[in-house]
C-alpha cells in the first residue's frame, strides 16, 4: 500500500513540539514500522523524473543556417552566467530572441521514452556544439517533439528550470500491510496511528485533523432516488445522494498530483474524486449516471444464475446467484456491488447528473464475486477486509461537497441512508493480569487508557484490575482481549517489547528428532552429490490433474486466483513448473529435490503426507577432460532410490512394476506391502503441460512410511575381515523377458551365507544370440569370515547357482571354448 507524505501530513497537527516528527519523512517511516505498519521502502516521487535537475533557462542570441546541413542551425545561447554557448540545433522552430530550455554539458536528460543520456561536448557536421536545446518530450514534460520548448518572454536566463516550473515532488511510503489492519488502509487511518504514537511518546495529546466539515446541505429536491435492499445480510448499509448539473472534465492539478504520487492514473474529475476519497478515508464510493438509472430506483439484490452483464471493460459476464448486484427499477444489473461498475450506467463525459453511492457490503460475498469473476479492484479489497460502517454517510457528504466544488452542480436530494439493522459496537473487558501475561510488561492504567482513547476506543468502565472498552467501527477485526493488547503494545512500540532476563525450559525427548536427523542426513548426501534443494508452492492448479485425481483432491473455496485453487495431491506438477522455468532459461541439466507435503481426502477426512521428491533431467555430471557426460536415465534414478534406502537403514525392499498416469516404466519400492517410493520417467502428456521437450525422471518417497521402517533399523559394527574376498563372473544367455530382479531373487532364495554381493555388470543384445535373446554378465562376491575359502567351496556354491538358473529360469550358461 502506498501512502503519500505530503498527503499524510495534511491530517497531522504541526507545531513546534511535533515538527521534528511530522517534518521528517524518515522519522515517520520509523514510527510506522514501530507501530506495526512496516515501511518496506521510502522513495522520492517527482512529477518529472530527476526533477529537471541541471537544466536551466537560456536565451537564443543568434540563429544561423548550418553551412553543411539543410536541417541544422547554429545558435549562440546566453546561459545567464556571463557565458555565450555555441549550440547546434535541429529544431525547425528555433529563432533568435527565444527563451528556451538549455541542457548544458554534463547534465542528464530523462526523456519520456528511452534511457537517460548525458550531454557531452560534440562536433556536429564539423561545428562544435556545447549543449542542447530541448523539446518537452526530451525532458519528460510532455509528448510533443515538433520542436524545442519555447518559454515565456519574462523567463530569466540562468534560472534553474525546476524553479521556473515549480514541479510537484513528494515522498512515498510503501507499507507492507498485514491482513488484520484494514483500519490503516487509508491516509486517515495511518494518520490516526501516527497521532497515537506522538500522544503516547511525547506526552502531548495529538489528534487527527479530519477533513469532514459540517457544511452539507441539499440545494434542492429535484432528483430523488429510492433505495431498496432485498438482502440485508449482504448489504448492511446503503447511502446515496443525487447531484445535478455537473461537468465531467480534467481534474485540477493538485488532485492529479496526489493520485499520481501513489501510482494512480487520473481519468476525470468524478472518477478522481472517488479514488481520492477511497485512499483518504478507506471508504469505496461509486458514481452512477443518474439519467441511466431506470425507474429512479436502486435495488440491492442477487439475480439468477447465467444473467448476462456487461462491465466497464466491455466484457460480457455471466452472473452467479451469489453475486451481490446493484440493479435499477426494472431489475436490470448496473454494477457488481463493491467490485466493478457496468458499461451502461457509468459516468462519461456526457454525464450531467449523477447518483453517488456509499455502502457497506458483506466481506465474504464480495470476495467470492471478486475471485469468481477475476476482478480484484481497490474497492473490493477494502470491502473484503471490512470497512468503517460508522463513516458511510459522513464520507458520502464529504465527497458530494468535493464534487460540487470541483465539478460544479447542485446537491439535488437529501442523503438516502438505508440501515435496516444498526450494528452494535463490540465491548471487551481486559484484565491487568492478562495484559501483563501476554505483553510481559507492567502498564500503568493511565497509560492503557491514554493509548486506547487515542485510537478512538471508548472507555466504558474502569475497575481496580480491569478495563472495559467499546471498539470503534473502524476496527472490525478486534474481537478479543488479546487484540486490545496488540493495540497497546504496537503504539507503545513493537521495538520496545522487553526481553526477559532468563528463559525457563523443560528438556524433553522429541519423537520428531529421528526423522529430522534422517532428513538432514539425506539432504547432506543429495547436496554433496550435486543436487539442489527447491521449495515449491503447495497450492497449485487443478488443471494439472485428471478428473479421477480431483475427486479426492482438497479444493480451496476462496482461492487467490484461478491458477491456485487446490492443495497439491502430487509433488510432480509443482516440481515440473520449476524444471520448465529453468529449461526456459537454458539451464538444461538439473538435479533437484524437495521435502514437501501432499494433500488428499480419504474416506471423508483430510490427509496430509510428507514426501521427498527428486527431479532429474539432462546430464548428471559436468563436462570434463577426464570423462564424458552421462544423461539421467531410469537406472540412475534407481541408484538414487537404493542410496536413500541405504542412508535411512531400509532393508529387504522389493521393486515391482507399477501403473501410473504420470509416469512411464515406473517401479514401486515396498517393504511388507507398504509403498516407500515410486519412480520412473515422466510421460509425454505430463511434460507437454509445461512445454518440456527433454526427458524428466521423477522419484517420490513416502517419507512417513520410510521413517516407520527406519525406527526398526539398528546400527551395528563389524570389523574388516582378515580373509580375502573371492569373485566369480558368470555369463548367461536368457530370454529378453527375463529381468535381473528375478535372477537376484532366485540367488537370494538359495541362502548361500558366504555370498556377499551379486552385481549385474553387462547386458548385451544381438541378433546373433538368437531370436528374443540377451546375454547378462553377473559378478558374485564370496567371503568366509573364519578362514580362506578353497576352490572346492566356491565351485560348490557356483554349481548350485548354475543349476538353479538353468532349471528354474531356463538360462544357458555361456562357457569359454
Coordinates of C-alpha atoms in Angstrom, one line a residue, residues 55-59 77-80 99-102 151-152 154-161 163-165:
X55 CA 18.6 22.2 -16.7
X56 CA 18.5 26.0 -16.9
X57 CA 16.7 28.7 -18.9
X58 CA 18.7 30.0 -21.9
X59 CA 18.2 32.9 -24.3
X77 CA 22.8 31.0 -26.4
X78 CA 23.2 33.1 -23.2
X79 CA 23.2 30.8 -20.2
X80 CA 22.6 33.7 -17.7
X99 CA 13.8 31.9 -24.1
X100 CA 14.5 28.1 -24.2
X101 CA 15.4 25.1 -22.1
X102 CA 19.1 24.6 -22.1
X151 CA 9.2 29.7 -22.7
X152 CA 7.5 33.0 -21.9
X154 CA 9.6 37.0 -18.8
X155 CA 11.7 33.9 -18.2
X156 CA 15.1 34.8 -16.8
X157 CA 18.2 33.2 -18.3
X158 CA 20.2 31.1 -15.8
X159 CA 17.2 30.3 -13.7
X160 CA 17.1 26.6 -12.8
X161 CA 14.3 25.0 -14.7
X163 CA 12.3 26.6 -10.1
X164 CA 10.6 28.0 -13.2
X165 CA 8.1 25.2 -13.4

